Structure formats: C-alpha cells, structure tokens
Amino acid sequence: MSRSGQLNVSRTKDILVPNEYILALHGEFSRWSFDEVSGREHRGEWRKMIGLSADAGLDIELGTGNGLHFAHRAIGFPDRGLVGLELKYKPLIQSIRRAVRGGANNARIVRYNAYLIDHIFGENEVNDVFIHFPDPWEKLKNHKHRMIQDEFLRRLSVVQKPGSFLEFKTDSREYFDWALEKFEKSPYTILEHTFNLHAPENPPAPFMTHFEKLFVRQKLPIHRAYLRSPNKV
Ligand SMILES: C[S@@+](CC[C@H](N)C(=O)[O-])C[C@H]1O[C@@H](n2cnc3c(N)ncnc32)[C@H](O)[C@@H]1O
C-alpha cells in the first residue's frame, strides 16, 4: 500500500483492463492455470495438486506456445502430470484450453519465467523436460535473454530427478551451437544430437510442434539434442 492508501500494482494496465486471456486464467481455466503468485504456492506439491500418486511421473514444458505439443503430451500420457511454464497470457490460455478440451485432467500451466524454474519446482520434483523452439535472441547483445544459460542448467539440474530426460529443439543453428557448448560444460550428458532431425536417414519424428511445422514447411533444418539429467551426490 502507498501512503495515500492506494494499492501499488506493477502491471496497472493488466489489472484495470484485463484482457480475455487474463480473465480466462482467473475464471474459466482457474482450476488448471496459475499466475506468478499462485504458481509458487504449489512448489514441491505438484503431484498432490494434480491428484497423482507420489511416484507418478511429472514432466514439464518450458515455453508452450499455442500448446500443440503440450496438449498432445498431456492427453497421450494421462498417468503422468504435465506442468507448462509460459510467459505470455495468450499462448498460456491456448495451451491449457487445448489440453483441457482434449480431455486432459493431468495438465497445469503457470505464467512464469522458465529461467527461474526453481521458484516453481522443488528439489528432484521433475522428471522429463521439453524445451522446444525457445526464442533464439540471435543478436549478440541479446544472448543474455536466452533460456539456455549455465545458471539455468544448474537450477534445472536441482529440480530434475537424476536419470530423467531433457529434449531441446531449435531451428537456429547459432543458438544450437551455443546450447551444445553450455550442455557440454553442464552436469547433463548429451545422449544424442542432430543438426537435421527430419533428414531422410533419421527415423520419422513422432510429433511436430507448431513452430517446428512452420520451419519444416520453410525447409529449414531442425536441430535436436536429447540429454540425461545428472546423478547427485
Ligand atoms: C517460439 S515459441 C515456441 C512455442 C512452442 N514450444 C512450439 O514449439 O511451437 C516460444 C514460446 O516460449 C515463450 N517463452 C519465451 N521465453 C520464455 C521464458 N523465459 N519462460 C517461459 N516462456 C517463455 C514465448 O512466450 C513463446 O510462447
């Protein structure tokens, strides 16, 4: 509160003129969607929140976009939980709407910066991780905005159970080279990587994300790395 007794809000515009997606987060999809405050309240408790047993798988997708993969994964694996982190309201609602309307009850989504992953998940809480086509931030001065950073991988390795998987895909060769360098320095093990996922000699990919379809249509090669999370002492 300010001295005049007014509530201080950082995003005044959102609160005074909430758009349809903010309304949906707090309304129609409030059982499944969380904002920056409510998302943190379930740290370490996501399985319970979703109604899963303590030994059920709990996977996460960072930057869900319009949720094509998010919904596909949640619907295809009803016995595992899936939590998405997405910064923007519109894709956040598109993702959870697609999953819920497709019949999934095991998906949840949080509006949060994925870089700060350990604010949302506790130690060893997470199984497999999907990072598909994160914004590449190609200009040198913007590299600091990339999701794959040494510190991010350190935070991720704390919340991820040992021996789980991390899938990373991008169309940006420059970002892929950067990410491979970071992965090599990190405690993760690179199990596989390819500079052309859809090359004829590779087995057909089981599923394409929304951005992947766009890039494949433009005949751009897709880069993919598949990693294993580290053991801990
Ligand atoms: C290029 S889109 C890719 C979407 C989807 N994964 C796909 O493959 O179609 C990147 C998405 O990541 C989200 N995003 C970017 N930075 C993020 C961050 N730090 N935390 C959470 N979401 C982020 C963006 O809002 C956007 O929806």
mmCIF file of C-alpha atoms and ligand atoms in Angstrom:
data_model
loop_
_atom_site.group_PDB
_atom_site.id
_atom_site.type_symbol
_atom_site.label_atom_id
_atom_site.label_comp_id
_atom_site.label_asym_id
_atom_site.label_seq_id
_atom_site.Cartn_x
_atom_site.Cartn_y
_atom_site.Cartn_z
ATOM 1 C CA MET A 1 0.000 0.000 0.000
ATOM 2 C CA SER A 2 1.212 3.554 -0.661
ATOM 3 C CA ARG A 3 0.982 6.328 1.932
ATOM 4 C CA SER A 4 -2.260 7.515 0.330
ATOM 5 C CA GLY A 5 -3.745 4.057 0.958
ATOM 6 C CA GLN A 6 -3.763 3.143 -2.742
ATOM 7 C CA LEU A 7 -2.775 -0.396 -3.765
ATOM 8 C CA ASN A 8 0.589 -0.402 -5.588
ATOM 9 C CA VAL A 9 0.415 -2.568 -8.673
ATOM 10 C CA SER A 10 3.251 -3.171 -11.082
ATOM 11 C CA ARG A 11 1.034 -4.081 -14.042
ATOM 12 C CA THR A 12 -1.712 -1.474 -13.580
ATOM 13 C CA LYS A 13 -2.852 -1.901 -17.176
ATOM 14 C CA ASP A 14 -3.485 -5.653 -16.719
ATOM 15 C CA ILE A 15 -5.485 -5.111 -13.586
ATOM 16 C CA LEU A 16 -7.590 -2.172 -14.764
ATOM 17 C CA VAL A 17 -8.189 -3.539 -18.258
ATOM 18 C CA PRO A 18 -7.726 -7.304 -18.073
ATOM 19 C CA ASN A 19 -7.795 -8.926 -21.487
ATOM 20 C CA GLU A 20 -9.803 -12.066 -22.255
ATOM 21 C CA TYR A 21 -6.813 -14.307 -21.501
ATOM 22 C CA ILE A 22 -6.192 -12.834 -18.046
ATOM 23 C CA LEU A 23 -9.904 -13.245 -17.334
ATOM 24 C CA ALA A 24 -9.733 -16.875 -18.503
ATOM 25 C CA LEU A 25 -6.695 -17.566 -16.265
ATOM 26 C CA HIS A 26 -8.615 -16.393 -13.208
ATOM 27 C CA GLY A 27 -12.008 -17.613 -14.458
ATOM 28 C CA GLU A 28 -12.827 -20.459 -16.831
ATOM 29 C CA PHE A 29 -9.381 -22.100 -16.540
ATOM 30 C CA SER A 30 -8.578 -21.201 -12.931
ATOM 31 C CA ARG A 31 -8.559 -24.880 -11.883
ATOM 32 C CA TRP A 32 -5.642 -25.506 -14.215
ATOM 33 C CA SER A 33 -3.819 -22.141 -14.604
ATOM 34 C CA PHE A 34 -1.714 -20.186 -12.154
ATOM 35 C CA ASP A 35 -0.168 -16.743 -12.082
ATOM 36 C CA GLU A 36 3.189 -15.689 -10.655
ATOM 37 C CA VAL A 37 1.896 -15.808 -7.084
ATOM 38 C CA SER A 38 -0.377 -18.854 -7.050
ATOM 39 C CA GLY A 39 2.117 -20.873 -9.141
ATOM 40 C CA ARG A 40 4.732 -20.607 -6.428
ATOM 41 C CA GLU A 41 2.350 -21.916 -3.787
ATOM 42 C CA HIS A 42 2.499 -25.441 -5.243
ATOM 43 C CA ARG A 43 6.290 -25.707 -5.242
ATOM 44 C CA GLY A 44 7.183 -29.256 -4.174
ATOM 45 C CA GLU A 45 3.493 -30.268 -4.205
ATOM 46 C CA TRP A 46 2.564 -30.512 -7.893
ATOM 47 C CA ARG A 47 1.785 -34.218 -7.829
ATOM 48 C CA LYS A 48 -0.595 -33.715 -4.935
ATOM 49 C CA MET A 49 -2.096 -30.649 -6.627
ATOM 50 C CA ILE A 50 -2.797 -32.666 -9.786
ATOM 51 C CA GLY A 51 -4.077 -35.660 -7.816
ATOM 52 C CA LEU A 52 -1.227 -38.020 -8.723
ATOM 53 C CA SER A 53 0.484 -40.597 -6.547
ATOM 54 C CA ALA A 54 3.895 -39.694 -5.122
ATOM 55 C CA ASP A 55 5.662 -41.999 -7.593
ATOM 56 C CA ALA A 56 3.848 -40.814 -10.758
ATOM 57 C CA GLY A 57 5.881 -39.080 -13.465
ATOM 58 C CA LEU A 58 5.768 -35.292 -13.560
ATOM 59 C CA ASP A 59 7.070 -33.663 -16.733
ATOM 60 C CA ILE A 60 7.411 -30.003 -17.662
ATOM 61 C CA GLU A 61 7.356 -27.972 -20.867
ATOM 62 C CA LEU A 62 9.032 -24.565 -20.926
ATOM 63 C CA GLY A 63 7.557 -22.042 -23.385
ATOM 64 C CA THR A 64 4.467 -23.966 -24.505
ATOM 65 C CA GLY A 65 3.424 -21.551 -27.292
ATOM 66 C CA ASN A 66 -0.005 -22.443 -28.626
ATOM 67 C CA GLY A 67 0.154 -25.774 -26.831
ATOM 68 C CA LEU A 68 0.108 -28.257 -29.686
ATOM 69 C CA HIS A 69 2.807 -30.406 -28.080
ATOM 70 C CA PHE A 70 1.625 -29.595 -24.549
ATOM 71 C CA ALA A 71 -1.893 -30.936 -25.215
ATOM 72 C CA HIS A 72 -0.635 -33.890 -27.265
ATOM 73 C CA ARG A 73 1.671 -34.938 -24.452
ATOM 74 C CA ALA A 74 -0.868 -34.431 -21.641
ATOM 75 C CA ILE A 75 -3.601 -36.351 -23.492
ATOM 76 C CA GLY A 76 -1.214 -39.123 -24.580
ATOM 77 C CA PHE A 77 0.172 -39.733 -21.069
ATOM 78 C CA PRO A 78 -2.815 -39.466 -18.684
ATOM 79 C CA ASP A 79 -0.962 -41.211 -15.837
ATOM 80 C CA ARG A 80 1.794 -38.570 -15.757
ATOM 81 C CA GLY A 81 1.460 -34.928 -14.773
ATOM 82 C CA LEU A 82 2.493 -32.143 -17.141
ATOM 83 C CA VAL A 83 3.170 -28.595 -15.994
ATOM 84 C CA GLY A 84 3.833 -25.863 -18.554
ATOM 85 C CA LEU A 85 5.588 -22.566 -17.910
ATOM 86 C CA GLU A 86 4.694 -19.795 -20.334
ATOM 87 C CA LEU A 87 5.363 -16.076 -20.127
ATOM 88 C CA LYS A 88 2.558 -14.749 -22.292
ATOM 89 C CA TYR A 89 -1.128 -14.884 -21.426
ATOM 90 C CA LYS A 90 -2.471 -15.748 -24.874
ATOM 91 C CA PRO A 91 -0.350 -18.865 -25.537
ATOM 92 C CA LEU A 92 -0.803 -19.863 -21.901
ATOM 93 C CA ILE A 93 -4.578 -19.994 -22.314
ATOM 94 C CA GLN A 94 -4.345 -21.546 -25.783
ATOM 95 C CA SER A 95 -2.209 -24.338 -24.268
ATOM 96 C CA ILE A 96 -4.349 -25.168 -21.275
ATOM 97 C CA ARG A 97 -7.590 -24.801 -23.254
ATOM 98 C CA ARG A 98 -6.328 -27.246 -25.873
ATOM 99 C CA ALA A 99 -5.316 -29.772 -23.200
ATOM 100 C CA VAL A 100 -8.471 -29.469 -21.090
ATOM 101 C CA ARG A 101 -10.848 -29.509 -24.068
ATOM 102 C CA GLY A 102 -8.962 -32.530 -25.367
ATOM 103 C CA GLY A 103 -9.909 -34.336 -22.160
ATOM 104 C CA ALA A 104 -6.701 -33.948 -20.111
ATOM 105 C CA ASN A 105 -7.027 -33.549 -16.372
ATOM 106 C CA ASN A 106 -3.313 -34.009 -15.676
ATOM 107 C CA ALA A 107 -2.075 -30.681 -17.156
ATOM 108 C CA ARG A 108 -1.422 -27.424 -15.352
ATOM 109 C CA ILE A 109 0.151 -24.188 -16.552
ATOM 110 C CA VAL A 110 1.904 -21.321 -14.798
ATOM 111 C CA ARG A 111 2.655 -17.823 -16.050
ATOM 112 C CA TYR A 112 6.305 -17.644 -15.084
ATOM 113 C CA ASN A 113 9.772 -17.033 -16.438
ATOM 114 C CA ALA A 114 11.198 -20.507 -17.016
ATOM 115 C CA TYR A 115 14.680 -19.251 -16.212
ATOM 116 C CA LEU A 116 13.580 -19.167 -12.558
ATOM 117 C CA ILE A 117 12.462 -22.780 -12.649
ATOM 118 C CA ASP A 118 13.387 -23.454 -9.027
ATOM 119 C CA HIS A 119 10.793 -20.942 -7.816
ATOM 120 C CA ILE A 120 8.067 -23.263 -9.092
ATOM 121 C CA PHE A 121 9.515 -26.739 -8.501
ATOM 122 C CA GLY A 122 11.284 -28.251 -5.510
ATOM 123 C CA GLU A 123 14.410 -30.377 -5.468
ATOM 124 C CA ASN A 124 14.046 -33.578 -7.570
ATOM 125 C CA GLU A 125 10.362 -32.870 -8.208
ATOM 126 C CA VAL A 126 10.523 -33.053 -12.006
ATOM 127 C CA ASN A 127 11.005 -35.962 -14.418
ATOM 128 C CA ASP A 128 11.324 -35.134 -18.115
ATOM 129 C CA VAL A 129 11.718 -31.635 -19.575
ATOM 130 C CA PHE A 130 10.751 -30.284 -23.010
ATOM 131 C CA ILE A 131 12.225 -27.069 -24.400
ATOM 132 C CA HIS A 132 11.034 -26.600 -27.974
ATOM 133 C CA PHE A 133 11.992 -23.612 -30.093
ATOM 134 C CA PRO A 134 12.741 -21.119 -27.321
ATOM 135 C CA ASP A 135 13.194 -17.568 -28.607
ATOM 136 C CA PRO A 136 16.677 -17.606 -30.203
ATOM 137 C CA TRP A 137 17.704 -14.000 -29.395
ATOM 138 C CA GLU A 138 20.260 -14.031 -32.195
ATOM 139 C CA LYS A 139 21.809 -10.565 -31.817
ATOM 140 C CA LEU A 140 24.937 -10.645 -29.674
ATOM 141 C CA LYS A 141 23.602 -8.029 -27.260
ATOM 142 C CA ASN A 142 20.508 -10.232 -26.672
ATOM 143 C CA HIS A 143 22.261 -13.518 -25.894
ATOM 144 C CA LYS A 144 21.734 -12.789 -22.224
ATOM 145 C CA HIS A 145 17.980 -13.329 -22.764
ATOM 146 C CA ARG A 146 18.410 -16.907 -23.969
ATOM 147 C CA MET A 147 16.887 -19.582 -21.779
ATOM 148 C CA ILE A 148 19.878 -21.934 -22.032
ATOM 149 C CA GLN A 149 22.498 -20.425 -19.726
ATOM 150 C CA ASP A 150 24.942 -22.016 -17.258
ATOM 151 C CA GLU A 151 22.898 -20.795 -14.315
ATOM 152 C CA PHE A 152 19.618 -22.019 -15.827
ATOM 153 C CA LEU A 153 21.062 -25.524 -16.338
ATOM 154 C CA ARG A 154 22.282 -25.520 -12.759
ATOM 155 C CA ARG A 155 18.812 -24.573 -11.490
ATOM 156 C CA LEU A 156 17.169 -27.162 -13.760
ATOM 157 C CA SER A 157 19.504 -29.920 -12.593
ATOM 158 C CA VAL A 158 18.464 -29.231 -8.990
ATOM 159 C CA VAL A 159 14.728 -29.653 -9.692
ATOM 160 C CA GLN A 160 15.110 -32.578 -12.117
ATOM 161 C CA LYS A 161 15.323 -36.142 -10.864
ATOM 162 C CA PRO A 162 18.607 -37.884 -11.766
ATOM 163 C CA GLY A 163 18.420 -40.022 -14.904
ATOM 164 C CA SER A 164 15.499 -38.101 -16.444
ATOM 165 C CA PHE A 165 15.488 -36.582 -19.920
ATOM 166 C CA LEU A 166 15.734 -33.125 -21.421
ATOM 167 C CA GLU A 167 14.686 -32.565 -25.035
ATOM 168 C CA PHE A 168 15.831 -29.362 -26.720
ATOM 169 C CA LYS A 169 14.854 -28.366 -30.269
ATOM 170 C CA THR A 170 15.558 -25.228 -32.266
ATOM 171 C CA ASP A 171 15.727 -24.065 -35.875
ATOM 172 C CA SER A 172 18.579 -21.662 -35.040
ATOM 173 C CA ARG A 173 21.980 -23.215 -35.773
ATOM 174 C CA GLU A 174 23.658 -20.422 -33.900
ATOM 175 C CA TYR A 175 21.559 -20.994 -30.780
ATOM 176 C CA PHE A 176 22.023 -24.770 -31.102
ATOM 177 C CA ASP A 177 25.829 -24.417 -31.162
ATOM 178 C CA TRP A 178 25.589 -22.122 -28.130
ATOM 179 C CA ALA A 179 23.334 -24.603 -26.316
ATOM 180 C CA LEU A 180 25.590 -27.593 -27.100
ATOM 181 C CA GLU A 181 28.524 -25.706 -25.618
ATOM 182 C CA LYS A 182 26.529 -24.945 -22.466
ATOM 183 C CA PHE A 183 25.275 -28.565 -22.245
ATOM 184 C CA GLU A 184 28.837 -29.904 -22.559
ATOM 185 C CA LYS A 185 30.006 -27.708 -19.676
ATOM 186 C CA SER A 186 26.955 -28.614 -17.566
ATOM 187 C CA PRO A 187 26.352 -31.695 -15.419
ATOM 188 C CA TYR A 188 23.998 -33.050 -18.130
ATOM 189 C CA THR A 189 25.010 -35.877 -20.502
ATOM 190 C CA ILE A 190 24.268 -35.401 -24.192
ATOM 191 C CA LEU A 191 22.822 -38.754 -25.321
ATOM 192 C CA GLU A 192 22.004 -37.773 -28.917
ATOM 193 C CA HIS A 193 22.120 -34.719 -31.094
ATOM 194 C CA THR A 194 21.326 -33.991 -34.715
ATOM 195 C CA PHE A 195 21.561 -30.944 -36.944
ATOM 196 C CA ASN A 196 18.757 -32.220 -39.170
ATOM 197 C CA LEU A 197 16.057 -34.083 -37.286
ATOM 198 C CA HIS A 198 13.883 -34.578 -40.365
ATOM 199 C CA ALA A 199 16.658 -35.775 -42.700
ATOM 200 C CA PRO A 200 15.555 -38.889 -44.627
ATOM 201 C CA GLU A 201 18.178 -41.052 -42.874
ATOM 202 C CA ASN A 202 16.675 -40.251 -39.430
ATOM 203 C CA PRO A 203 13.633 -42.169 -38.156
ATOM 204 C CA PRO A 204 10.394 -40.213 -38.657
ATOM 205 C CA ALA A 205 9.836 -37.801 -35.729
ATOM 206 C CA PRO A 206 6.807 -38.849 -33.698
ATOM 207 C CA PHE A 207 5.352 -35.352 -33.333
ATOM 208 C CA MET A 208 5.986 -31.827 -34.607
ATOM 209 C CA THR A 209 5.344 -28.721 -32.523
ATOM 210 C CA HIS A 210 3.598 -25.700 -34.031
ATOM 211 C CA PHE A 211 6.873 -23.845 -34.687
ATOM 212 C CA GLU A 212 8.510 -26.995 -35.968
ATOM 213 C CA LYS A 213 5.799 -27.387 -38.622
ATOM 214 C CA LEU A 214 6.312 -23.765 -39.715
ATOM 215 C CA PHE A 215 10.081 -24.216 -40.053
ATOM 216 C CA VAL A 216 9.815 -27.583 -41.795
ATOM 217 C CA ARG A 217 7.412 -26.019 -44.308
ATOM 218 C CA GLN A 218 10.148 -23.428 -44.999
ATOM 219 C CA LYS A 219 12.592 -26.340 -45.476
ATOM 220 C CA LEU A 220 14.737 -25.216 -42.534
ATOM 221 C CA PRO A 221 16.676 -27.967 -40.736
ATOM 222 C CA ILE A 222 15.605 -28.694 -37.174
ATOM 223 C CA HIS A 223 18.298 -29.239 -34.546
ATOM 224 C CA ARG A 224 17.606 -31.517 -31.611
ATOM 225 C CA ALA A 225 19.556 -32.569 -28.528
ATOM 226 C CA TYR A 226 18.479 -35.238 -26.071
ATOM 227 C CA LEU A 227 20.139 -35.204 -22.665
ATOM 228 C CA ARG A 228 20.138 -37.107 -19.388
ATOM 229 C CA SER A 229 19.968 -35.276 -16.080
ATOM 230 C CA PRO A 230 22.904 -35.789 -13.719
ATOM 231 C CA ASN A 231 23.263 -38.014 -10.691
ATOM 232 C CA LYS A 232 23.614 -36.121 -7.451
ATOM 233 C CA VAL A 233 25.929 -36.819 -4.539
HETATM 234 C C1 LIG B 1 8.938 -19.599 -30.428
HETATM 235 S S1 LIG B 1 7.693 -20.048 -29.312
HETATM 236 C C2 LIG B 1 7.706 -21.844 -29.363
HETATM 237 C C3 LIG B 1 6.424 -22.423 -28.861
HETATM 238 C C4 LIG B 1 6.307 -23.961 -28.844
HETATM 239 N N1 LIG B 1 7.250 -24.554 -27.909
HETATM 240 C C5 LIG B 1 6.484 -24.562 -30.202
HETATM 241 O O1 LIG B 1 7.478 -25.277 -30.429
HETATM 242 O O2 LIG B 1 5.619 -24.353 -31.063
HETATM 243 C C6 LIG B 1 8.443 -19.692 -27.756
HETATM 244 C C7 LIG B 1 7.451 -19.585 -26.594
HETATM 245 O O3 LIG B 1 8.186 -19.502 -25.384
HETATM 246 C C8 LIG B 1 7.641 -18.483 -24.552
HETATM 247 N N2 LIG B 1 8.749 -18.006 -23.715
HETATM 248 C C9 LIG B 1 9.823 -17.288 -24.131
HETATM 249 N N3 LIG B 1 10.676 -17.076 -23.115
HETATM 250 C C10 LIG B 1 10.133 -17.699 -22.027
HETATM 251 C C11 LIG B 1 10.533 -17.842 -20.674
HETATM 252 N N4 LIG B 1 11.683 -17.310 -20.241
HETATM 253 N N5 LIG B 1 9.719 -18.509 -19.837
HETATM 254 C C12 LIG B 1 8.543 -19.036 -20.264
HETATM 255 N N6 LIG B 1 8.113 -18.946 -21.536
HETATM 256 C C13 LIG B 1 8.891 -18.280 -22.412
HETATM 257 C C14 LIG B 1 7.093 -17.448 -25.516
HETATM 258 O O4 LIG B 1 6.085 -16.659 -24.922
HETATM 259 C C15 LIG B 1 6.558 -18.330 -26.650
HETATM 260 O O5 LIG B 1 5.214 -18.709 -26.430
#
